[in-house]
C-alpha positions as a Python dict, from the first residue, in 0.01 Angstrom:
ca = {
    (1, 'M'): (0, 0, 0),
    (2, 'K'): (116, -361, -12),
    (3, 'W'): (-222, -486, 103),
    (4, 'F'): (-388, -294, -183),
    (5, 'V'): (-167, -459, -449),
    (6, 'T'): (-225, -806, -293),
    (7, 'L'): (-603, -743, -293),
    (8, 'K'): (-596, -628, -657),
    (9, 'T'): (-397, -936, -756),
    (10, 'T'): (-631, -1168, -580),
    (11, 'F'): (-931, -998, -737),
    (12, 'K'): (-773, -1039, -1083),
    (13, 'D'): (-702, -1410, -1019),
    (14, 'R'): (-1062, -1472, -913),
    (15, 'F'): (-1196, -1275, -1211),
    (16, 'F'): (-981, -1470, -1452),
    (17, 'K'): (-1073, -1807, -1302),
    (18, 'S'): (-1439, -1707, -1307),
    (19, 'N'): (-1422, -1614, -1673),
    (20, 'L'): (-1221, -1922, -1761),
    (21, 'K'): (-1487, -2144, -1609),
    (22, 'K'): (-1766, -1953, -1786),
    (23, 'S'): (-1574, -1981, -2116),
    (24, 'F'): (-1542, -2367, -2067),
    (25, 'V'): (-1919, -2385, -1999),
    (26, 'D'): (-1999, -2167, -2305),
    (27, 'L'): (-1768, -2389, -2525),
    (28, 'E'): (-1936, -2718, -2406),
    (29, 'K'): (-2286, -2563, -2462),
    (30, 'G'): (-2177, -2446, -2801),
    (31, 'K'): (-2068, -2803, -2885),
    (32, 'Q'): (-2396, -2953, -2771),
    (33, 'L'): (-2604, -2701, -2975),
    (34, 'Y'): (-2386, -2753, -3269),
    (35, 'S'): (-2432, -3125, -3265),
    (36, 'A'): (-2807, -3074, -3225),
    (37, 'S'): (-2804, -2850, -3536),
    (38, 'H'): (-2908, -2548, -3342),
    (39, 'F'): (-2642, -2333, -3509),
    (40, 'Q'): (-2773, -1981, -3431),
    (41, 'E'): (-2796, -2057, -3060),
    (42, 'A'): (-2451, -2221, -3067),
    (43, 'I'): (-2305, -1902, -3212),
    (44, 'V'): (-2425, -1707, -2905),
    (45, 'H'): (-2225, -1927, -2674),
    (46, 'L'): (-1918, -1944, -2906),
    (47, 'D'): (-1919, -1560, -2923),
    (48, 'N'): (-1877, -1556, -2553),
    (49, 'V'): (-1579, -1788, -2570),
    (50, 'V'): (-1387, -1592, -2846),
    (51, 'N'): (-1471, -1257, -2688),
    (52, 'Y'): (-1290, -1365, -2378),
    (53, 'E'): (-995, -1563, -2514),
    (54, 'F'): (-848, -1713, -2839),
    (55, 'D'): (-983, -2066, -2855),
    (56, 'S'): (-910, -2250, -3186),
    (57, 'T'): (-1190, -2499, -3126),
    (58, 'A'): (-1448, -2223, -3063),
    (59, 'Y'): (-1351, -2052, -3390),
    (60, 'E'): (-1368, -2370, -3575),
    (61, 'L'): (-1709, -2456, -3448),
    (62, 'R'): (-1834, -2104, -3511),
    (63, 'A'): (-1696, -2113, -3865),
    (64, 'S'): (-1895, -2427, -3925),
    (65, 'C'): (-2201, -2280, -3775),
    (66, 'F'): (-2168, -1979, -4010),
    (67, 'Q'): (-2130, -2214, -4314),
    (68, 'K'): (-2436, -2406, -4215),
    (69, 'L'): (-2629, -2076, -4198),
    (70, 'E'): (-2473, -1966, -4527),
    (71, 'H'): (-2296, -1660, -4366),
    (72, 'H'): (-1982, -1747, -4572),
    (73, 'Y'): (-1784, -1428, -4531),
    (74, 'K'): (-1796, -1474, -4159),
    (75, 'A'): (-1712, -1833, -4192),
    (76, 'I'): (-1399, -1732, -4395),
    (77, 'E'): (-1280, -1486, -4136),
    (78, 'D'): (-1309, -1760, -3861),
    (79, 'F'): (-1126, -2021, -4076),
    (80, 'D'): (-850, -1763, -4133),
    (81, 'K'): (-795, -1745, -3756),
    (82, 'V'): (-807, -2126, -3727),
    (83, 'I'): (-550, -2173, -4011),
    (84, 'E'): (-324, -1907, -3859),
    (85, 'F'): (-329, -2113, -3541),
    (86, 'N'): (-277, -2450, -3717),
    (87, 'P'): (-165, -2413, -4078),
    (88, 'L'): (-84, -2774, -4119),
    (89, 'E'): (-435, -2916, -4103),
    (90, 'F'): (-559, -2990, -4452),
    (91, 'S'): (-931, -2992, -4365),
    (92, 'Y'): (-938, -2624, -4252),
    (93, 'Y'): (-835, -2530, -4609),
    (94, 'Y'): (-1094, -2748, -4757),
    (95, 'H'): (-1375, -2609, -4542),
    (96, 'R'): (-1255, -2245, -4619),
    (97, 'A'): (-1256, -2341, -4987),
    (98, 'V'): (-1618, -2447, -4962),
    (99, 'S'): (-1714, -2094, -4832),
    (100, 'K'): (-1503, -1921, -5102),
    (101, 'K'): (-1684, -2116, -5370),
    (102, 'A'): (-2015, -1999, -5216),
    (103, 'V'): (-1916, -1632, -5245),
    (104, 'F'): (-1781, -1696, -5606),
    (105, 'D'): (-1411, -1655, -5511),
    (106, 'F'): (-1295, -1935, -5737),
    (107, 'T'): (-931, -1827, -5741),
    (108, 'G'): (-939, -1836, -5360),
    (109, 'Q'): (-1108, -2174, -5370),
    (110, 'I'): (-835, -2314, -5593),
    (111, 'E'): (-565, -2167, -5384),
    (112, 'D'): (-719, -2335, -5072),
    (113, 'L'): (-762, -2664, -5246),
    (114, 'H'): (-399, -2648, -5354),
    (115, 'N'): (-291, -2601, -4995),
    (116, 'C'): (-554, -2873, -4876),
    (117, 'I'): (-384, -3127, -5118),
    (118, 'H'): (-36, -3027, -5015),
    (119, 'Y'): (-98, -3110, -4645),
    (120, 'Y'): (-326, -3409, -4719),
    (121, 'K'): (-56, -3598, -4915),
    (122, 'K'): (144, -3606, -4584),
    (123, 'N'): (-142, -3824, -4428),
    (124, 'K'): (-57, -4187, -4369),
    (125, 'N'): (-414, -4300, -4444),
    (126, 'I'): (-505, -4173, -4786),
    (127, 'E'): (-879, -4207, -4885),
    (128, 'I'): (-979, -4237, -5253),
    (129, 'G'): (-1315, -4092, -5177),
    (130, 'L'): (-1157, -3755, -5064),
    (131, 'L'): (-925, -3747, -5363),
    (132, 'K'): (-1230, -3777, -5583),
    (133, 'T'): (-1400, -3494, -5396),
    (134, 'F'): (-1098, -3272, -5438),
    (135, 'E'): (-1076, -3354, -5801),
    (136, 'A'): (-1449, -3291, -5860),
    (137, 'D'): (-1421, -2947, -5680),
    (138, 'L'): (-1112, -2843, -5879),
    (139, 'I'): (-1285, -2949, -6219),
    (140, 'N'): (-1583, -2731, -6107),
    (141, 'A'): (-1372, -2438, -6014),
    (142, 'G'): (-1171, -2468, -6341),
    (143, 'N'): (-1483, -2459, -6550),
    (144, 'H'): (-1581, -2135, -6372),
    (145, 'I'): (-1231, -1980, -6428),
    (146, 'E'): (-1265, -2060, -6805),
    (147, 'K'): (-1596, -1870, -6809),
    (148, 'L'): (-1424, -1582, -6642),
    (149, 'K'): (-1100, -1574, -6827),
    (150, 'Y'): (-1169, -1262, -7023),
    (151, 'N'): (-1268, -1070, -6711),
    (152, 'I'): (-932, -992, -6548),
    (153, 'S'): (-1075, -831, -6234),
    (154, 'S'): (-1238, -1170, -6146),
    (155, 'F'): (-902, -1312, -6068),
    (156, 'H'): (-821, -1058, -5794),
    (157, 'H'): (-434, -1054, -5763),
    (158, 'N'): (-374, -1371, -5982),
    (159, 'S'): (-347, -1395, -6353),
    (160, 'Y'): (-536, -1649, -6562),
    (161, 'L'): (-214, -1835, -6640),
    (162, 'E'): (-117, -1843, -6267),
    (163, 'I'): (-449, -1991, -6173),
    (164, 'K'): (-426, -2258, -6460),
    (165, 'A'): (-82, -2353, -6343),
    (166, 'L'): (-209, -2392, -5984),
    (167, 'L'): (-495, -2610, -6115),
    (168, 'N'): (-261, -2826, -6315),
    (169, 'D'): (-29, -2873, -6013),
    (170, 'C'): (-321, -2974, -5807),
    (171, 'F'): (-406, -3250, -6058),
    (172, 'Y'): (-49, -3359, -6074),
    (173, 'Q'): (-28, -3386, -5697),
    (174, 'I'): (-343, -3599, -5685),
    (175, 'K'): (-207, -3830, -5942),
    (176, 'K'): (120, -3861, -5738),
    (177, 'I'): (-79, -3936, -5424),
    (178, 'R'): (-269, -4210, -5600),
    (179, 'L'): (43, -4368, -5745),
    (180, 'K'): (203, -4362, -5399),
    (181, 'R'): (-98, -4510, -5229),
    (182, 'N'): (-109, -4792, -5485),
    (183, 'K'): (268, -4874, -5444),
    (184, 'I'): (210, -4908, -5068),
    (185, 'R'): (-108, -5118, -5096),
    (186, 'T'): (5, -5354, -5378),
    (187, 'P'): (264, -5560, -5191),
    (188, 'F'): (28, -5623, -4907),
    (189, 'R'): (-241, -5740, -5143),
    (190, 'Q'): (12, -5980, -5298),
    (191, 'I'): (109, -6099, -4953),
    (192, 'K'): (-258, -6164, -4866),
    (193, 'K'): (-324, -6343, -5199),
    (194, 'E'): (-30, -6580, -5153),
    (195, 'G'): (-93, -6638, -4793),
    (196, 'L'): (252, -6521, -4682),
    (197, 'S'): (364, -6321, -4372),
    (198, 'P'): (525, -5993, -4437),
    (199, 'V'): (904, -5993, -4369),
    (200, 'I'): (1018, -5728, -4138),
    (201, 'N'): (1383, -5629, -4150),
    (202, 'P'): (1498, -5556, -3781),
    (203, 'E'): (1779, -5346, -3906),
    (204, 'I'): (1553, -5096, -4069),
}
C-alpha cells in the first residue's frame, strides 16, 4: 500500500509542476498580447492562469483587458480581487473608479477616488498632474450626483449628504497633499537659487 501512496504523491507533484509551468507560459503570453493590444486573445491565456491559481498580476492584466474592451462589470470584479490581495495600492482604486464611472456608479466612483487619494498621499513622489486628474474626475462625479440628488435609489447604500461629505473630504485631502508637496519643494528651490549646499544633520 505504501508504494501506491508514494506513486500518488509523485503523480500529484508532477501534475502540479506541469500546471505551474503552463500557468507561467500563459501569463507571459497574456502579457505579450496585452502589450500588443490584442486584449481578447490575452484574456484567453489569462483565464487559464486564474482558473488554475490565484495570481494578482493575471487578475490585474485581465481587468485592464476587460476595461479596454468596455466589459466594465467584469473589470470591476477582477479589480475587487486585486484590491483584496493588495489594498494599499492607490492605482487599483483609480482603475476600478474608471469602470464604475462607465457603468454610472458615481457613488462607487467617488468612494474609490477617496481611497485612491488616501493611499496616494503616502507616496514620496507626488505628481501634480495626477492630482489634477483626481480633481477633474471628482468634479465630474459631483456634477452627476447633483443631477441625481432627488433620486434616492441612485445612491445605493449612501445618502446624498454622505456622498457630498466624501467629496468634500477628497478635495480637502488634495489641498493638503499640495501644501505638503510645496513645503518640501520650496527649501530645495531656495537652496538651488542661492547656490548653497543642503545641510544634513547627522544626528537626525
